[in-house]
C-alpha atoms as one frame of an Amber mdcrd trajectory, in Angstrom:
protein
  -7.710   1.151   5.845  -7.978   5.272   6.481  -9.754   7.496   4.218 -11.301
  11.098   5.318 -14.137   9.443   7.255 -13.737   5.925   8.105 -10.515   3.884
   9.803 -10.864   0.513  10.030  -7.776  -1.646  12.071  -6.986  -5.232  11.509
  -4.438  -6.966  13.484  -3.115 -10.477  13.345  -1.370 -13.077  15.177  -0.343
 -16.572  14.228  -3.768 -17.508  16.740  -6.126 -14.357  16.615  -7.125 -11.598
  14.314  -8.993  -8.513  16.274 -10.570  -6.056  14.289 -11.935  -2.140  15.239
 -12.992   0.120  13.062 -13.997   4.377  13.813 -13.952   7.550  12.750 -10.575
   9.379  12.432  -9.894  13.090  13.347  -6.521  14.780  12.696  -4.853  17.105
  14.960  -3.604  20.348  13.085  -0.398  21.696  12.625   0.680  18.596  14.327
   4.244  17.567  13.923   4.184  14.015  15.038   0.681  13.237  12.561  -1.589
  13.157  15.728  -4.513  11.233  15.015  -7.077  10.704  17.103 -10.475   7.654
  16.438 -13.441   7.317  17.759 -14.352   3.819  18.095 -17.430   2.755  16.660
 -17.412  -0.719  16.573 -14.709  -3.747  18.183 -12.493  -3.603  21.111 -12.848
  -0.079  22.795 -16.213   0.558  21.429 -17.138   4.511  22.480 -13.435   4.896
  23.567 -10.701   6.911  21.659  -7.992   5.764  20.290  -4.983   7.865  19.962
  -1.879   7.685  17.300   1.443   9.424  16.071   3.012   8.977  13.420   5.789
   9.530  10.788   5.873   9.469   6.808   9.260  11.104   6.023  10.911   7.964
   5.037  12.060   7.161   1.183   9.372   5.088  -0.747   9.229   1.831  -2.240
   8.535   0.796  -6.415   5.348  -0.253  -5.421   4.401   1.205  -2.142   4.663
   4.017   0.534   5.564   3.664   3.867   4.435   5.054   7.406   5.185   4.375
  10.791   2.235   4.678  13.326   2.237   4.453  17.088  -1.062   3.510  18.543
  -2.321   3.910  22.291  -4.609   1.715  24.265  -8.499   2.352  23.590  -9.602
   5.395  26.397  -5.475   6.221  26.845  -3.160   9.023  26.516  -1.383   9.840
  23.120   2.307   8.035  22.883   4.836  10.608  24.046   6.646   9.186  20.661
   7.452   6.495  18.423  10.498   5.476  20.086   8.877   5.877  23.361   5.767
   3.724  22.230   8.143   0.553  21.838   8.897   0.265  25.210   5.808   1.986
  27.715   4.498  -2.164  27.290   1.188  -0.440  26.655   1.453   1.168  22.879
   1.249  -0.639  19.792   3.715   0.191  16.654   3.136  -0.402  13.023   5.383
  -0.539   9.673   3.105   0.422   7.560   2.918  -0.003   3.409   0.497   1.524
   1.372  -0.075   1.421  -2.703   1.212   3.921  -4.344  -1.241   6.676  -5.942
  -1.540   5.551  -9.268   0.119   2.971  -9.270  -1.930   0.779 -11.978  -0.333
  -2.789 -10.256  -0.905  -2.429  -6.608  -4.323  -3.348  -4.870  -4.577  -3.741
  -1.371  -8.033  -4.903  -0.298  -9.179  -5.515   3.924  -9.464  -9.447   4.935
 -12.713 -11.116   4.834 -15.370 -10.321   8.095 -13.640  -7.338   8.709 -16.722
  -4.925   7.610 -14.552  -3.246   5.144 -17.319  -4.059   2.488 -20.235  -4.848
   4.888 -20.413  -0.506   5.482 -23.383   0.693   3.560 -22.489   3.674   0.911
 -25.038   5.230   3.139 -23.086   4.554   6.673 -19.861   6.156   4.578 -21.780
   8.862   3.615 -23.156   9.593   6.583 -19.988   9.013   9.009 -17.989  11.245
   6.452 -19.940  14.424   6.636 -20.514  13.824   9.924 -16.472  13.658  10.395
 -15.763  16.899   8.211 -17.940  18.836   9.784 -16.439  17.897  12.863 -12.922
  19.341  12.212 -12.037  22.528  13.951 -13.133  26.020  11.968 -15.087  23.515
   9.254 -18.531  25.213   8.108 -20.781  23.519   5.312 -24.430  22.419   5.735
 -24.684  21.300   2.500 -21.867  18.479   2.917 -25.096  16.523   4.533 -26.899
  16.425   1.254 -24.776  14.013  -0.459 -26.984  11.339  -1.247 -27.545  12.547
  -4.883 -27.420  15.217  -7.300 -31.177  16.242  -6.792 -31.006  16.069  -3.077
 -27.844  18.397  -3.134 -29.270  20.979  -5.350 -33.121  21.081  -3.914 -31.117
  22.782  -0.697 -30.816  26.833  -0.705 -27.332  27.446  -1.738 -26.296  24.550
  -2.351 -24.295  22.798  -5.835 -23.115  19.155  -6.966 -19.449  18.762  -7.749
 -18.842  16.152 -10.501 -15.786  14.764  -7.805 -15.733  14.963  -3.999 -14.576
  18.530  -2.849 -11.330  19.637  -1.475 -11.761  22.567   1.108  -8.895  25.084
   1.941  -7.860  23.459   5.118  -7.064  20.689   3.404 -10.238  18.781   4.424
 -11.288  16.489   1.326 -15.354  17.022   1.426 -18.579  15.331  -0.507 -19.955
  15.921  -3.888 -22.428  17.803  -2.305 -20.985  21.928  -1.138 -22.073  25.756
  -0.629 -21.709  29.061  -1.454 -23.709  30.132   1.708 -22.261  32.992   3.951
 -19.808  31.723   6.554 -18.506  28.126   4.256 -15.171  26.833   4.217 -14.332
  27.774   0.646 -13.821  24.614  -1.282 -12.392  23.708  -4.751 -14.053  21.683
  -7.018 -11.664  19.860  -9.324 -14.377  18.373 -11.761 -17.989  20.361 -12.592
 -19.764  22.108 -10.185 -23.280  23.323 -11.180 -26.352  25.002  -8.997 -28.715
  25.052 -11.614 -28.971  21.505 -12.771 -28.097  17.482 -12.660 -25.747  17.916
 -15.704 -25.266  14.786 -17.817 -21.442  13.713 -17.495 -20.210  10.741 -19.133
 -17.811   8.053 -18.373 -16.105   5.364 -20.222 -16.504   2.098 -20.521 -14.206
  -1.168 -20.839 -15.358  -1.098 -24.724 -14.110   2.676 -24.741 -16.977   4.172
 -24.944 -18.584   7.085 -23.280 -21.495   6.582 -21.929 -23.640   8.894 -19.843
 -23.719   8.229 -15.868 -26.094   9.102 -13.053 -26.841  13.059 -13.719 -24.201
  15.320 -12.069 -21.930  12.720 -12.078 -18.943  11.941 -14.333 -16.969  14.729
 -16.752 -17.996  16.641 -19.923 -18.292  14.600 -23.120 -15.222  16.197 -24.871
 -12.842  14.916 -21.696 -13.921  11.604 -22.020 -13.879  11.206 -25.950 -10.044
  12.753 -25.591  -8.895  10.490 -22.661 -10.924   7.283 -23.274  -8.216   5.307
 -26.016  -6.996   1.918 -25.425  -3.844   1.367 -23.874  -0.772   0.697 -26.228
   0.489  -2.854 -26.817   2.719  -3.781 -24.316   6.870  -3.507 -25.302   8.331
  -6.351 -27.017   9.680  -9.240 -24.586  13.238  -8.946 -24.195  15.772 -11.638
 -24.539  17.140 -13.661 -21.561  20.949 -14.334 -21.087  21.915 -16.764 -18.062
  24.888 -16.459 -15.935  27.335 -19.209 -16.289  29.391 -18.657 -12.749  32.194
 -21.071 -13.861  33.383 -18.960 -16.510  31.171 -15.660 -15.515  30.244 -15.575
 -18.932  26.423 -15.106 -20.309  25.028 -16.735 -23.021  21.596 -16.277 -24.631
  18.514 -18.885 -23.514  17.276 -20.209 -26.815  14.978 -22.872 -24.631  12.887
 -20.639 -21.972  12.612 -20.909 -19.226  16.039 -20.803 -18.014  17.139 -20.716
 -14.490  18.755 -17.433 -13.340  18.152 -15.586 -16.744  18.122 -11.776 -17.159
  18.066  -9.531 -19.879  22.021  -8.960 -21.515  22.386  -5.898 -19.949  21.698
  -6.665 -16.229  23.431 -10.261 -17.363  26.623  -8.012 -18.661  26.928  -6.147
 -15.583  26.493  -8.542 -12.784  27.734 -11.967 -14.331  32.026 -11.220 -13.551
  30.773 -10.162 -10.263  29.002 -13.233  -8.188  28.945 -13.255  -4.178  28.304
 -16.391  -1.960  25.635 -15.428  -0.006  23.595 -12.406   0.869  25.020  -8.921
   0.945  25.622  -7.708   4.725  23.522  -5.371   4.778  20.496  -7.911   4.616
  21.918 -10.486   7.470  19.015 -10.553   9.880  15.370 -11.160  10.113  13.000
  -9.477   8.158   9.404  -9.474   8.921   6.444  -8.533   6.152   3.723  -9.578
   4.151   3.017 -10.286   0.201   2.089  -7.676  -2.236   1.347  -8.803  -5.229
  -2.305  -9.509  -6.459  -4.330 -12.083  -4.626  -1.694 -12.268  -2.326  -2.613
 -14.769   0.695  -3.121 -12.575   3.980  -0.127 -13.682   7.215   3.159 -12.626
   8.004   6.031 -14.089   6.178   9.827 -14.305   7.292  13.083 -14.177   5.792
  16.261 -14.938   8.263  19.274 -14.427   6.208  22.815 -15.667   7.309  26.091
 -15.715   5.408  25.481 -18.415   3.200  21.958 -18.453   2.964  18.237 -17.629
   3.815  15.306 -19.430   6.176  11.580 -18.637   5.171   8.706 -18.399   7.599
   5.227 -18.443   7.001   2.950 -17.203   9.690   5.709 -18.200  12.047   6.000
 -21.647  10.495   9.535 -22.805   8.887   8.819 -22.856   4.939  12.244 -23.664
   3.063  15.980 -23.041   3.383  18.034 -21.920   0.044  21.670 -20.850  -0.460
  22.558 -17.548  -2.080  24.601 -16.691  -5.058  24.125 -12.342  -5.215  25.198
 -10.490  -8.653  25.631  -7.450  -7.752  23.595  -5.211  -4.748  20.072  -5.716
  -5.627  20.189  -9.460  -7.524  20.077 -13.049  -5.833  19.560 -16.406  -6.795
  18.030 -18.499  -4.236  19.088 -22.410  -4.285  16.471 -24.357  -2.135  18.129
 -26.925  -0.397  15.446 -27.659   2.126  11.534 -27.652   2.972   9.130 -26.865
  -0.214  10.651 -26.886  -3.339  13.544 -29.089  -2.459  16.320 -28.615  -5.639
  14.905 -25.949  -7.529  15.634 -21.745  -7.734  14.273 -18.648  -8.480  15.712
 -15.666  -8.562  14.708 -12.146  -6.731  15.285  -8.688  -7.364  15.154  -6.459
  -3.740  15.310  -2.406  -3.273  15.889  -1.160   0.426  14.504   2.262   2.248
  15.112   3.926   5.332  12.241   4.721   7.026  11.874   6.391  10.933  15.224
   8.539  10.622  16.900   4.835  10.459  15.127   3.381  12.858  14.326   0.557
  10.417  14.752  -0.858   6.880  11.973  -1.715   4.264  13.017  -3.929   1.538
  10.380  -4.905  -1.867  11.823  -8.292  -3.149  10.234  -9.080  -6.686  10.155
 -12.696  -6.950  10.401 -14.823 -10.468   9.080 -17.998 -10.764  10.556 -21.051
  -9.772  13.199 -21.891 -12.387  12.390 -19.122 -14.794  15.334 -16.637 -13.587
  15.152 -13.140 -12.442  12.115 -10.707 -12.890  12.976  -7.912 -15.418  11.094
  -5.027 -12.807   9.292  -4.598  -9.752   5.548  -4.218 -11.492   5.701  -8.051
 -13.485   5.508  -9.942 -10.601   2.787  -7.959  -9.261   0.199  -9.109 -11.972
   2.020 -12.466 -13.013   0.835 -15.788 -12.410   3.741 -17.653 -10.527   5.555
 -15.001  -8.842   5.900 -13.176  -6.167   5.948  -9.883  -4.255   6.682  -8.997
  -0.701   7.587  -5.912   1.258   9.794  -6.861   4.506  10.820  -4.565   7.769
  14.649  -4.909   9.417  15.025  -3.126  12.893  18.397  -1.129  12.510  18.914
   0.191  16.105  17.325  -0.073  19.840  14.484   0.160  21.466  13.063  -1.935
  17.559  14.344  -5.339  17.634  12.818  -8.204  16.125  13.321 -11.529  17.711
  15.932 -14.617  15.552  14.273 -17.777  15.018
């Protein structure tokens, strides 16, 4: 987890999970994302950590992705990415985030990790204290944050309805000035040094209520943008592939195994493959996605015919694969859990590091209910599945076979 003035690291192993957490400082203009922590608490407490990084890579349906090298606690910065895989000392990270907005993703930190042990007063705190410390940033008033009142009882001073965003791209607290010598700043919601303004906000009954003064947006935005959220579209009918014939034919008895709407049926259904596509022979390393996803590393191996699952380094199940088309599969467990029955996957692949790896989102149906439709369904759905998985394409990354 990074945000402006917290970082907080969690790394796991099939026997250990270590834990640090600090304050982050960029390094501008800095073509390799420089980033620099200060540790506050876990391994290398009062040390610095050091990290490069790179986010130029093509994004995911659900996610973003980053690449981060990360020196030892009190060492030197990585001379690069590619050189951080091999100086035996460095650390390096595929990285997925949500995407902004994205209304199905949530990532949350593991338990004990003191993601939500930090007092609102710690963040507050540590944040200003960050901001202030990036090079050329001036505002006093950034300390006044704990409320409206406290903000505005300081010379100079006014609340913005919305944390701050100052011209060096520094994202600030509610809480900024007009005094001589400030970093300008733009305040995207209501900024007021006269008063705590009422602002409302609205509720999960649609209403809009009023919040703690100074706080929130003007009545007439939140009576235009508080309306409930249209019924969702109209369940579309399922056609299974019959690969004797390559024919599909509509399923009048739900759930059906390897079903798909006609269109995606029409298109793929003359066209089957034994096996995975090439491109995916290999091992792929990653980690679920979808909501209350179980934290631990999961595996897929694929081969010609078929593909090996490991949890947490653990074997899980083998299936055979049947692929309709470049994105589709139907996995046919043969071995481990689930002995005899299939579900189906849809998968999207990214370059990421100039092609120095793959990342690949597999949306996963339920277990003899066919093919998911999208990538967001199986993010909120009861019985299926989400995971993001990283392929090493080319030297020094390489990811060991089981």
């Amino acid at each position: 987890m990074i945000n402006n003035s917290w970082a907080i690291f969690t790394v796991s192993s099939q026997s250990a999970r270590t834990t640090f957490a600090g304050v982050p400082y960029h390094i501008p203009n800095s073509a390799d994302l420089e980033m620099w922590i200060e540790v506050k608490s876990g391994p290398g407490i009062g040390l610095t950590v050091r990290t490069v990084g790179d986010t130029s890579g093509a994004m995911g349906p659900e996610t973003s992705f980053a690449t981060m090298a990360m020196g030892y606690a009190g060492g030197p910065t990585p001379a690069s990415l590619t050189a951080a895989m091999t100086d035996g000392k460095s650390k390096v990270f595929a990285l997925a985030k949500c995407i902004v907005n994205e209304d199905f993703c949530s990532f949350i930190m593991p338990a004990g990790t003191g993601a939500t042990q930090i007092s609102k007063k710690d963040l507050r705190k540590a944040h200003a204290q960050a901001i202030k410390a990036k090079s050329g940033f001036t505002d006093d008033c950034s300390a006044h944050d704990s409320s409206c009142s406290e903000c505005l009882s300081n010379a100079n001073c006014g609340w913005c309805s919305v944390p701050v965003s100052y011209s060096d791209g520094t994202t600030g607290t509610q809480c900024a000035g007009q005094q001589t010598g400030s970093t300008p700043f733009v305040c995207p919601g209501h900024y007021s040094t006269l008063g705590c303004e009422v602002g409302y906000i609205c509720t999960s009954t649609l209403e809009c209520v009023a919040t703690v003064p100074g706080d929130g947006m003007p009545l007439s935005v939140c009576q235009a943008t508080c309306i409930a959220t249209p019924p969702p579209a109209p369940t579309l009918a399922q056609y299974s592939c019959n690969l004797t014939n390559q024919q599909c034919t509509l399923c009048t008895n739900p759930p059906c195994p390897g079903s798909m709407p006609q269109v995606q049926c029409t298109e793929l259904c003359p066209h089957p493959y034994p096996g995975p596509t090439p491109a995916l022979l290999g091992v792929w390393r990653g980690i679920y996605i979808q909501q209350r996803y179980s934290i631990g590393e999961v595996d897929f191996v694929f081969n010609s015919t078929g593909c090996s699952i490991y949890k947490d380094g653990v074997f899980f199940l083998y299936a055979t694969i049947i692929s309709l088309g470049s994105d589709v599969m139907l996995f046919t467990v043969v071995s481990g859990a689930g002995k005899g029955t299939t579900f189906g996957t849809l998968y999207q692949m990214a370059s990421e590091d100039f092609g120095m790896y793959f990342q690949m989102t597999m949306a996963i149906g339920k277990t003899g209910a066919g093919f998911p439709a999208d990538f967001n369904t199986p993010m909120f759905t009861t019985g299926m599945q989400e995971v993001v998985l990283t392929q090493c394409m080319k030297a020094p990354c390489s990811f060991t076979t089981y």
